Short mmCIF file of C-alpha atoms in Angstrom, two decimals:
data_model
loop_
_atom_site.label_atom_id
_atom_site.label_comp_id
_atom_site.label_asym_id
_atom_site.label_seq_id
_atom_site.Cartn_x
_atom_site.Cartn_y
_atom_site.Cartn_z
CA MET H 1 20.63 5.16 -22.86
CA GLU H 2 20.79 1.75 -21.25
CA THR H 3 21.08 1.98 -17.47
CA LYS H 4 23.69 -0.28 -15.94
CA ILE H 5 22.25 -2.94 -13.65
CA ILE H 6 24.58 -4.54 -11.12
CA LYS H 7 24.09 -8.28 -10.66
CA LEU H 8 24.28 -9.21 -6.99
CA THR H 9 24.24 -12.70 -5.52
CA THR H 10 23.74 -13.74 -1.91
CA PRO H 11 25.38 -14.10 0.56
CA LEU H 12 25.85 -10.33 0.66
CA THR H 13 29.33 -10.14 2.12
CA ALA H 14 30.86 -7.00 3.66
CA ASP H 15 32.98 -6.29 0.58
CA LYS H 16 29.94 -6.42 -1.72
CA VAL H 17 28.13 -4.02 0.62
CA GLN H 18 31.07 -1.58 0.49
CA SER H 19 31.00 -1.51 -3.31
CA LEU H 20 27.33 -0.46 -3.55
CA LYS H 21 26.49 3.23 -3.85
CA ALA H 22 23.19 5.08 -3.47
CA GLY H 23 21.46 5.20 -6.84
CA ASP H 24 22.90 1.91 -8.12
CA ARG H 25 20.30 -0.30 -9.77
CA VAL H 26 20.67 -3.93 -8.85
CA ALA H 27 19.27 -7.35 -9.73
CA ILE H 28 19.50 -9.67 -6.73
CA SER H 29 19.77 -13.47 -7.04
CA GLY H 30 20.03 -16.15 -4.39
CA VAL H 31 18.31 -16.64 -1.04
CA ILE H 32 16.60 -13.83 0.90
CA TYR H 33 14.34 -13.92 3.95
CA THR H 34 11.06 -12.10 4.49
CA GLY H 35 10.02 -10.29 7.65
CA ARG H 36 7.56 -7.61 8.71
CA ASP H 37 7.20 -5.94 12.10
CA ALA H 38 5.51 -8.86 13.89
CA ALA H 39 8.32 -11.23 12.84
CA HIS H 40 11.00 -8.65 13.68
CA LYS H 41 9.56 -8.29 17.16
CA ARG H 42 9.89 -12.05 17.66
CA LEU H 43 13.45 -12.10 16.30
CA VAL H 44 14.54 -9.36 18.68
CA THR H 45 12.76 -11.06 21.59
CA ALA H 46 14.64 -14.27 20.73
CA LEU H 47 17.93 -12.33 20.82
CA ASP H 48 16.96 -10.82 24.19
CA GLU H 49 16.32 -14.29 25.57
CA ASN H 50 19.48 -15.80 24.01
CA ARG H 51 17.45 -18.19 21.89
CA GLU H 52 18.56 -19.37 18.47
CA LEU H 53 17.01 -17.52 15.52
CA PRO H 54 15.04 -19.53 12.93
CA CYS H 55 17.45 -18.41 10.21
CA ASN H 56 21.07 -17.33 10.03
CA LEU H 57 21.06 -13.61 9.27
CA GLN H 58 24.82 -13.21 8.84
CA ASP H 59 25.51 -11.69 5.39
CA ALA H 60 21.80 -12.10 4.70
CA ILE H 61 19.13 -9.85 3.20
CA ILE H 62 15.70 -9.35 4.78
CA TYR H 63 12.88 -8.34 2.46
CA PHE H 64 10.07 -6.43 4.21
CA VAL H 65 7.05 -8.10 2.61
CA GLY H 66 3.84 -9.92 3.43
CA PRO H 67 3.00 -11.80 0.23
CA CYS H 68 -0.37 -12.91 -1.10
CA PRO H 69 -1.07 -16.65 -0.89
CA ALA H 70 0.27 -18.67 -3.85
CA LYS H 71 -2.23 -19.89 -6.43
CA PRO H 72 -1.89 -23.58 -7.33
CA ASN H 73 1.33 -24.32 -9.26
CA THR H 74 2.91 -20.94 -8.53
CA PRO H 75 5.64 -20.31 -5.94
CA ILE H 76 4.06 -17.21 -4.40
CA GLY H 77 1.38 -14.57 -4.87
CA SER H 78 2.00 -10.85 -5.37
CA ALA H 79 4.91 -9.76 -3.22
CA GLY H 80 5.85 -6.07 -3.21
CA PRO H 81 7.62 -4.23 -0.38
CA THR H 82 5.94 -2.84 2.73
CA THR H 83 6.83 0.43 4.53
CA SER H 84 10.29 -0.02 6.05
CA GLY H 85 9.81 2.60 8.75
CA ARG H 86 7.84 0.10 10.84
CA MET H 87 10.99 -2.00 11.14
CA ASP H 88 13.16 0.94 12.28
CA ALA H 89 12.74 -0.06 15.93
CA TYR H 90 14.25 -3.50 15.26
CA SER H 91 16.68 -3.24 12.32
CA PRO H 92 19.68 -1.74 14.21
CA ARG H 93 19.71 -4.71 16.57
CA LEU H 94 19.77 -7.25 13.71
CA ILE H 95 22.49 -5.28 11.91
CA ARG H 96 24.66 -5.13 15.04
CA ASP H 97 24.09 -8.55 16.59
CA CYS H 98 23.54 -10.71 13.50
CA GLN H 99 25.62 -8.92 10.82
CA LEU H 100 22.54 -8.48 8.66
CA ARG H 101 23.93 -6.91 5.47
CA GLY H 102 20.92 -5.93 3.43
CA MET H 103 17.29 -4.86 3.74
CA ILE H 104 14.72 -4.39 0.97
CA GLY H 105 11.64 -2.24 1.47
CA LYS H 106 10.04 1.06 0.58
CA GLY H 107 10.31 4.51 2.14
CA ASN H 108 12.94 6.27 4.24
CA ARG H 109 14.71 4.90 7.34
CA SER H 110 15.42 6.50 10.73
CA GLN H 111 18.77 8.01 11.66
CA ALA H 112 19.35 5.14 14.10
CA VAL H 113 19.06 2.62 11.27
CA VAL H 114 21.39 4.64 9.02
CA ASP H 115 23.90 4.91 11.90
CA ALA H 116 23.88 1.14 12.40
CA MET H 117 24.27 0.63 8.63
CA THR H 118 27.36 2.83 8.47
CA GLN H 119 28.89 1.45 11.66
CA TYR H 120 28.47 -2.26 10.89
CA GLY H 121 28.17 -2.29 7.09
CA CYS H 122 24.69 -2.76 5.71
CA VAL H 123 22.80 -1.48 2.68
CA TYR H 124 19.15 -0.52 2.19
CA PHE H 125 17.48 -1.29 -1.13
CA ALA H 126 14.18 0.18 -2.35
CA ALA H 127 11.91 -2.02 -4.41
CA THR H 128 8.91 -0.63 -6.28
CA GLY H 129 6.04 -0.31 -3.84
CA GLY H 130 2.80 -1.47 -5.38
CA ALA H 131 4.50 -3.61 -8.04
CA GLY H 132 3.69 -6.87 -6.29
CA ALA H 133 2.82 -8.87 -9.42
CA LEU H 134 5.97 -7.76 -11.24
CA ILE H 135 8.25 -8.55 -8.30
CA ALA H 136 6.62 -11.97 -7.77
CA LYS H 137 8.01 -12.93 -11.20
CA SER H 138 11.54 -12.83 -9.77
CA ILE H 139 10.66 -15.20 -6.91
CA LYS H 140 11.26 -18.79 -7.97
CA LYS H 141 10.67 -20.63 -4.71
CA ALA H 142 9.12 -19.78 -1.36
CA GLU H 143 8.80 -21.72 1.87
CA ILE H 144 7.68 -20.68 5.33
CA ILE H 145 10.47 -21.31 7.82
CA ALA H 146 9.11 -19.66 10.99
CA TYR H 147 6.14 -18.08 12.73
CA GLU H 148 3.50 -19.65 10.50
CA ASP H 149 0.81 -18.50 12.95
CA LEU H 150 1.43 -14.91 11.78
CA GLY H 151 -0.16 -15.68 8.41
CA ALA H 152 1.17 -13.26 5.77
CA GLU H 153 3.68 -12.03 8.37
CA ALA H 154 5.46 -15.40 8.72
CA ILE H 155 9.15 -15.61 7.77
CA TYR H 156 9.65 -17.09 4.31
CA ARG H 157 12.85 -18.26 2.69
CA LEU H 158 12.74 -17.01 -0.89
CA GLU H 159 14.88 -18.04 -3.83
CA VAL H 160 15.05 -15.08 -6.17
CA GLU H 161 16.45 -14.40 -9.63
CA ASP H 162 17.17 -10.85 -10.75
CA PHE H 163 14.98 -9.26 -8.10
CA PRO H 164 14.81 -5.57 -9.20
CA ALA H 165 15.83 -2.90 -6.66
CA VAL H 166 17.74 0.35 -6.21
CA VAL H 167 20.32 1.20 -3.54
CA ALA H 168 18.39 3.86 -1.64
CA ILE H 169 20.81 4.25 1.31
CA ASP H 170 24.37 2.93 1.05
CA SER H 171 26.77 1.84 3.79
CA SER H 172 28.40 5.27 3.91
CA GLY H 173 25.02 6.77 4.82
CA LYS H 174 24.45 8.40 1.44
CA SER H 175 20.72 8.46 0.73
CA LEU H 176 18.41 9.14 -2.19
CA TYR H 177 15.72 10.39 0.22
CA LYS H 178 15.75 14.10 0.89
CA MET C 1 -43.90 -2.61 -2.95
CA LYS C 2 -40.46 -3.78 -1.81
CA ARG C 3 -37.98 -5.25 -4.26
CA LYS C 4 -36.53 -8.41 -2.76
CA ILE C 5 -32.82 -9.24 -3.09
CA GLU C 6 -31.53 -12.58 -1.83
CA PHE C 7 -28.70 -12.74 0.71
CA ALA C 8 -26.81 -15.20 -1.55
CA THR C 9 -27.01 -12.82 -4.52
CA ILE C 10 -25.27 -10.14 -2.49
CA VAL C 11 -22.62 -12.58 -1.25
CA GLU C 12 -21.82 -13.52 -4.87
CA ALA C 13 -21.65 -9.87 -5.96
CA VAL C 14 -19.33 -8.94 -3.10
CA LYS C 15 -17.12 -11.93 -3.81
CA LYS C 16 -16.78 -10.80 -7.42
CA CYS C 17 -15.88 -7.28 -6.27
CA CYS C 18 -13.03 -8.64 -4.13
CA ILE C 19 -11.61 -10.98 -6.75
CA GLU C 20 -11.86 -8.64 -9.74
CA GLY C 21 -11.32 -5.38 -7.90
CA THR C 22 -7.89 -6.36 -6.56
CA LYS C 23 -6.55 -7.57 -9.91
CA VAL C 24 -7.59 -4.99 -12.47
CA LEU C 25 -6.28 -1.45 -12.28
CA PRO C 26 -9.09 0.91 -13.34
CA GLN C 27 -8.53 2.32 -16.85
CA ASP C 28 -8.48 5.95 -15.68
CA VAL C 29 -5.60 5.22 -13.27
CA TYR C 30 -3.73 3.23 -15.92
CA LEU C 31 -3.98 6.06 -18.46
CA LYS C 32 -2.87 8.60 -15.87
CA LEU C 33 0.22 6.50 -15.08
CA GLU C 34 1.06 6.32 -18.79
CA GLU C 35 0.72 10.09 -19.08
CA ALA C 36 2.94 10.58 -16.01
CA GLU C 37 5.58 8.21 -17.40
CA LYS C 38 5.67 10.16 -20.64
CA ASN C 39 6.09 13.52 -18.89
CA GLU C 40 8.53 12.43 -16.16
CA THR C 41 12.04 13.87 -16.60
CA ASN C 42 13.89 11.93 -13.87
CA SER C 43 15.21 8.65 -15.30
CA LEU C 44 14.91 6.59 -12.09
CA ALA C 45 11.37 7.92 -11.58
CA LYS C 46 10.53 7.02 -15.18
CA ASP C 47 11.76 3.48 -14.49
CA PHE C 48 9.51 3.18 -11.43
CA LEU C 49 6.49 4.42 -13.40
CA ARG C 50 7.24 1.92 -16.16
CA GLN C 51 7.35 -0.82 -13.52
CA CYS C 52 3.94 0.28 -12.20
CA ILE C 53 2.43 0.06 -15.70
CA LEU C 54 4.09 -3.29 -16.43
CA ASN C 55 2.90 -4.52 -13.04
CA ALA C 56 -0.71 -3.64 -13.91
CA ASP C 57 -0.35 -5.56 -17.20
CA ILE C 58 1.03 -8.64 -15.46
CA ALA C 59 -1.70 -8.49 -12.81
CA ARG C 60 -4.45 -8.33 -15.43
CA ASN C 61 -2.99 -10.97 -17.74
CA GLU C 62 -2.15 -13.45 -15.02
CA ALA C 63 -5.07 -12.71 -12.68
CA MET C 64 -2.74 -11.74 -9.84
CA PRO C 65 -3.36 -8.98 -7.29
CA ILE C 66 -1.87 -5.66 -8.44
CA CYS C 67 -0.42 -5.25 -4.97
CA GLN C 68 0.12 -7.85 -2.26
CA ASP C 69 -1.62 -5.53 0.17
CA THR C 70 -5.14 -6.39 -0.90
CA GLY C 71 -6.22 -4.08 1.84
CA PHE C 72 -8.89 -3.49 4.36
CA ALA C 73 -12.12 -4.34 2.53
CA VAL C 74 -13.88 -0.97 2.45
CA TYR C 75 -17.35 -0.69 0.89
CA PHE C 76 -19.52 2.25 -0.04
CA ILE C 77 -23.10 1.04 -0.24
CA GLU C 78 -26.03 2.88 -1.77
CA ILE C 79 -29.23 1.11 -0.89
CA GLY C 80 -32.63 2.14 -2.18
CA GLN C 81 -35.37 2.48 0.46
CA ASP C 82 -37.50 0.02 -1.49
CA VAL C 83 -35.03 -2.85 -1.22
CA GLU C 84 -35.64 -5.74 1.15
CA ILE C 85 -32.87 -8.25 1.83
CA ILE C 86 -34.09 -11.84 2.19
CA GLY C 87 -32.23 -14.38 4.30
CA GLY C 88 -29.95 -12.22 6.45
CA THR C 89 -28.65 -8.71 6.95
CA LEU C 90 -26.73 -6.69 4.37
CA THR C 91 -23.76 -6.38 6.74
CA GLU C 92 -23.58 -10.16 7.15
CA ALA C 93 -23.80 -10.64 3.40
CA ILE C 94 -20.94 -8.21 2.78
CA ASN C 95 -18.73 -9.90 5.37
CA GLU C 96 -19.54 -13.34 3.99
CA GLY C 97 -18.75 -12.19 0.43
CA THR C 98 -15.47 -10.70 1.68
CA ARG C 99 -14.57 -13.95 3.46
CA GLN C 100 -15.22 -16.04 0.34
CA GLY C 101 -13.64 -13.55 -2.06
CA TYR C 102 -10.37 -13.22 -0.14
CA LYS C 103 -10.12 -17.01 0.20
CA GLU C 104 -11.03 -18.00 -3.35
CA GLY C 105 -9.11 -15.11 -4.90
CA TYR C 106 -5.86 -15.98 -3.07
CA LEU C 107 -5.86 -12.50 -1.57
CA ARG C 108 -3.85 -11.52 1.48
CA LYS C 109 -5.59 -11.51 4.85
CA SER C 110 -4.44 -8.35 6.59
CA ILE C 111 -6.85 -7.79 9.47
CA VAL C 112 -6.01 -8.41 13.14
CA THR C 113 -8.57 -8.99 15.88
CA ASP C 114 -7.83 -6.03 18.12
CA PRO C 115 -5.54 -3.10 17.38
CA LEU C 116 -3.54 -2.87 20.58
CA PHE C 117 -3.18 -6.12 22.50
CA GLU C 118 -3.51 -9.47 20.78
CA ARG C 119 -3.26 -8.40 17.13
CA LYS C 120 -4.15 -11.91 16.01
CA ASN C 121 -4.91 -12.30 12.29
CA THR C 122 -8.61 -13.01 11.68
CA ARG C 123 -7.47 -15.16 8.72
CA ASP C 124 -10.38 -14.21 6.47
CA ASN C 125 -9.89 -10.44 6.12
CA THR C 126 -13.12 -9.67 7.96
CA PRO C 127 -14.66 -7.58 9.33
CA ALA C 128 -15.10 -5.13 6.47
CA VAL C 129 -15.52 -1.39 6.89
CA ILE C 130 -18.91 -0.47 5.42
CA HIS C 131 -20.39 2.97 4.73
CA TYR C 132 -24.13 2.99 4.06
CA ASP C 133 -26.12 5.59 2.22
CA LEU C 134 -29.88 5.20 2.14
CA ILE C 135 -31.29 6.58 -1.11
CA ALA C 136 -34.53 6.61 -3.10
CA GLY C 137 -35.43 3.70 -5.36
CA ASP C 138 -35.02 -0.07 -5.42
CA LYS C 139 -31.38 -0.55 -6.43
CA LEU C 140 -28.40 -1.71 -4.41
CA LYS C 141 -25.01 -0.36 -5.50
CA ILE C 142 -21.87 -1.85 -3.99
CA THR C 143 -18.54 -0.07 -4.44
CA PHE C 144 -15.52 -2.01 -3.22
CA ALA C 145 -12.44 0.13 -2.47
CA PRO C 146 -9.73 -2.04 -0.87
CA LYS C 147 -7.36 0.15 1.12
CA GLY C 148 -3.71 -0.64 1.68
CA GLY C 149 -2.04 0.07 5.02
CA GLY C 150 0.99 1.95 3.69
CA SER C 151 -0.98 4.79 2.20
CA GLU C 152 -3.68 4.78 4.90
CA ASN C 153 -1.02 5.29 7.59
CA MET C 154 0.05 8.58 6.02
CA SER C 155 -3.40 10.19 6.32
CA GLY C 156 -4.06 13.20 8.51
CA VAL C 157 -6.87 15.22 10.10
CA LYS C 158 -6.64 18.78 11.36
CA MET C 159 -9.33 20.92 12.92
CA LEU C 160 -8.44 24.24 11.28
CA LYS C 161 -9.77 27.60 12.37
CA PRO C 162 -11.95 29.36 9.81
CA SER C 163 -9.33 32.15 9.78
CA ASP C 164 -6.69 29.67 8.53
CA GLY C 165 -8.48 29.99 5.20
CA ARG C 166 -7.33 28.76 1.84
CA ALA C 167 -3.62 29.02 2.71
CA GLY C 168 -4.12 26.85 5.80
CA VAL C 169 -5.73 24.16 3.68
CA VAL C 170 -2.98 24.26 1.04
CA ASP C 171 -0.22 24.06 3.68
CA PHE C 172 -1.66 21.13 5.58
CA VAL C 173 -2.43 19.05 2.48
CA VAL C 174 0.94 19.71 0.81
CA ASN C 175 2.88 19.05 4.03
CA THR C 176 0.98 15.83 4.69
CA VAL C 177 1.88 14.51 1.24
CA VAL C 178 5.49 15.72 1.27
CA ASN C 179 6.18 14.41 4.79
CA ALA C 180 4.73 11.03 3.79
CA SER C 181 7.68 10.80 1.36
CA GLY C 182 7.94 7.31 -0.18
CA ASN C 183 5.79 5.54 2.41
CA PRO C 184 2.37 5.71 0.71
CA CYS C 185 3.75 4.39 -2.63
CA PRO C 186 3.71 7.61 -4.64
CA PRO C 187 2.54 8.68 -7.12
CA THR C 188 -0.54 8.95 -4.94
CA ILE C 189 -4.08 10.12 -5.39
CA VAL C 190 -4.79 12.69 -2.69
CA GLY C 191 -8.29 12.67 -1.20
CA VAL C 192 -9.23 15.81 0.72
CA GLY C 193 -12.34 16.37 2.84
CA ILE C 194 -13.17 19.88 4.04
CA GLY C 195 -16.05 20.79 6.34
CA GLY C 196 -18.63 18.79 8.25
CA THR C 197 -17.44 17.40 11.56
CA PHE C 198 -14.30 15.54 12.68
CA GLU C 199 -15.51 12.18 11.29
CA LYS C 200 -17.40 13.64 8.32
CA CYS C 201 -14.31 15.27 6.80
CA ALA C 202 -12.37 11.99 7.11
CA PHE C 203 -15.20 10.17 5.36
CA LEU C 204 -15.24 12.79 2.58
CA ALA C 205 -11.48 12.45 2.11
CA LYS C 206 -11.88 8.73 1.58
CA LYS C 207 -14.90 9.14 -0.67
CA ALA C 208 -12.96 11.64 -2.80
CA LEU C 209 -10.64 8.78 -3.78
CA LEU C 210 -13.49 7.09 -5.65
CA ARG C 211 -13.71 9.87 -8.23
CA LYS C 212 -12.20 9.14 -11.66
CA VAL C 213 -8.57 10.19 -11.47
CA GLY C 214 -8.13 13.83 -12.34
CA GLU C 215 -11.84 14.59 -12.68
CA LYS C 216 -12.28 18.06 -11.22
CA ASN C 217 -14.65 19.21 -8.50
CA PRO C 218 -17.68 20.78 -10.27
CA ASN C 219 -17.30 23.93 -8.14
CA PRO C 220 -14.65 26.05 -9.97
CA LEU C 221 -13.26 27.44 -6.70
CA TYR C 222 -12.51 23.93 -5.45
CA ALA C 223 -11.33 22.80 -8.89
CA GLU C 224 -8.78 25.61 -8.88
CA LEU C 225 -7.68 24.70 -5.37
CA GLU C 226 -7.20 21.07 -6.46
CA GLU C 227 -4.94 22.23 -9.25
CA GLU C 228 -2.90 24.55 -7.05
CA ILE C 229 -2.31 21.84 -4.43
CA LEU C 230 -1.38 19.28 -7.10
CA ASN C 231 1.17 21.65 -8.62
CA LYS C 232 2.73 22.42 -5.23
CA ILE C 233 2.93 18.71 -4.37
CA ASN C 234 4.63 17.89 -7.65
CA GLN C 235 7.09 20.79 -7.30
CA SER C 236 8.33 19.08 -4.12
CA GLN C 237 10.25 16.49 -6.19
CA VAL C 238 9.42 13.74 -3.69
CA GLY C 239 8.76 11.61 -6.77
CA PRO C 240 7.72 8.01 -7.29
CA GLN C 241 8.75 5.90 -4.28
CA GLY C 242 10.10 9.07 -2.64
CA LEU C 243 13.35 8.80 -4.59
CA GLY C 244 12.96 12.02 -6.56
CA GLY C 245 11.07 13.03 -9.69
CA ASP C 246 8.25 15.16 -11.05
CA THR C 247 5.42 12.74 -10.25
CA THR C 248 4.53 12.73 -6.55
CA ALA C 249 0.74 12.78 -6.97
CA LEU C 250 -1.48 11.90 -9.93
CA ALA C 251 -4.43 13.97 -8.75
CA VAL C 252 -5.96 15.90 -5.86
CA HIS C 253 -9.68 15.38 -5.28
CA ILE C 254 -11.50 17.64 -2.83
CA GLU C 255 -14.96 16.99 -1.42
CA TYR C 256 -16.63 19.52 0.87
CA TYR C 257 -19.63 19.83 3.15
CA PRO C 258 -21.30 22.61 5.14
CA CYS C 259 -19.77 23.14 8.56
CA HIS C 260 -20.24 24.73 11.97
CA ILE C 261 -19.66 28.49 12.36
CA ALA C 262 -16.70 27.73 14.67
CA SER C 263 -14.96 25.09 12.55
CA MET C 264 -13.11 24.16 9.42
CA PRO C 265 -12.27 20.45 9.69
CA LEU C 266 -9.77 19.15 7.12
CA ALA C 267 -8.78 15.57 6.33
CA VAL C 268 -6.29 14.06 3.90
CA ASN C 269 -6.52 10.42 2.84
CA LEU C 270 -3.86 9.10 0.49
CA ASN C 271 -4.25 6.33 -2.01
CA CYS C 272 -1.28 4.59 -3.62
CA HIS C 273 -0.92 4.36 -7.40
CA ALA C 274 -2.61 0.93 -7.18
CA ALA C 275 -5.88 2.83 -6.73
CA ARG C 276 -8.40 0.04 -6.89
CA HIS C 277 -12.17 0.14 -6.92
CA TYR C 278 -14.93 -1.98 -8.37
CA GLU C 279 -18.66 -1.43 -8.61
CA VAL C 280 -21.61 -3.76 -8.88
CA GLU C 281 -25.26 -2.72 -9.09
CA LEU C 282 -28.04 -5.13 -8.20
#
């Protein structure tokens, strides 16, 4: 039986978020931003200090990843998801203050994150942890837009085509994690 | 009579370990993933396992790292007493090989200078973590076992009482794996160290991950325990990526060591399905 895959394009508006349900398999195309804990810490510090963020996160998706360096003539190296739990301390703030609509990572999220997702409308996608070479195939372009000094933890702007993921926690709080 | 090995020879060998060892999934792990995919009954879990297998194919064919987390560079070294290193120390040679391998292999640099305060990336993935074993003979065996952060973070150590017995061991190992949920990139390989001291059991847990996947402990009592723990873990339905399914772990490997009359130290070290290792003998 062929499983239905929902094609999603960015920006991820509130109505698109509402339509996604836990368990849906999706293929994401458009622009997404990367960020791990070190970058999240800087984003939240910038919000605290009323400074402008290096990217507009409204209706955006953040992918929790620290990619490998690109070999010559390739856009990026292997680029699978990192453990999302390390971003739990920061995600609610970005969801509330920036209208961040989507996150991609691996592993369960805290109750505080799920609460922010249901209150403000945001969805959490799981990508296949450890499938960094496979996922890199869906990334067509990558450029560092902030925090280059963090190395692999810098924020990249990625252009993706049919990035494979699953809705792990939807905006009603329904979750595939037990 | 000492056998001389040049510093530069070791650097080259270590470099090769880094570049090859991060891109090729060992055959035993690959076959185990195929077997798991065949037996898995949950359709989403089956999809994830297929992606893992396809990922390993892409990595091998296109010389890309299997996983972007090319890890802490961990080495297990067996050095014969009759070996003499010419031109520098073995530790320096391993760090230099790591530096060159991670740069030339386009591998991710994941090490920060100090754990608590500055956390500044060292930019060359050094220093390595190196375990030495001095043995008889004139050979030098280098085993590279890069270790990702996601699975490492889900490890655990518990100083059990001898009276906790077999049941205490089963409980702690199963709970550690189940509570880790999707974080360590299941299906995992579960390394268990029992006995020795606090640090010895942790070392044994890590060393257990080097065994060929699913190869049993030669002691039938421990082999049976490995099987029981594996079955309990897989009954949990945590599944690949923690999203449900029959395949939470591919194998449980236990290593043990004599211990103090008062103690029963127990450590669990998890490895993700991208269980990489590479050996070179000089």
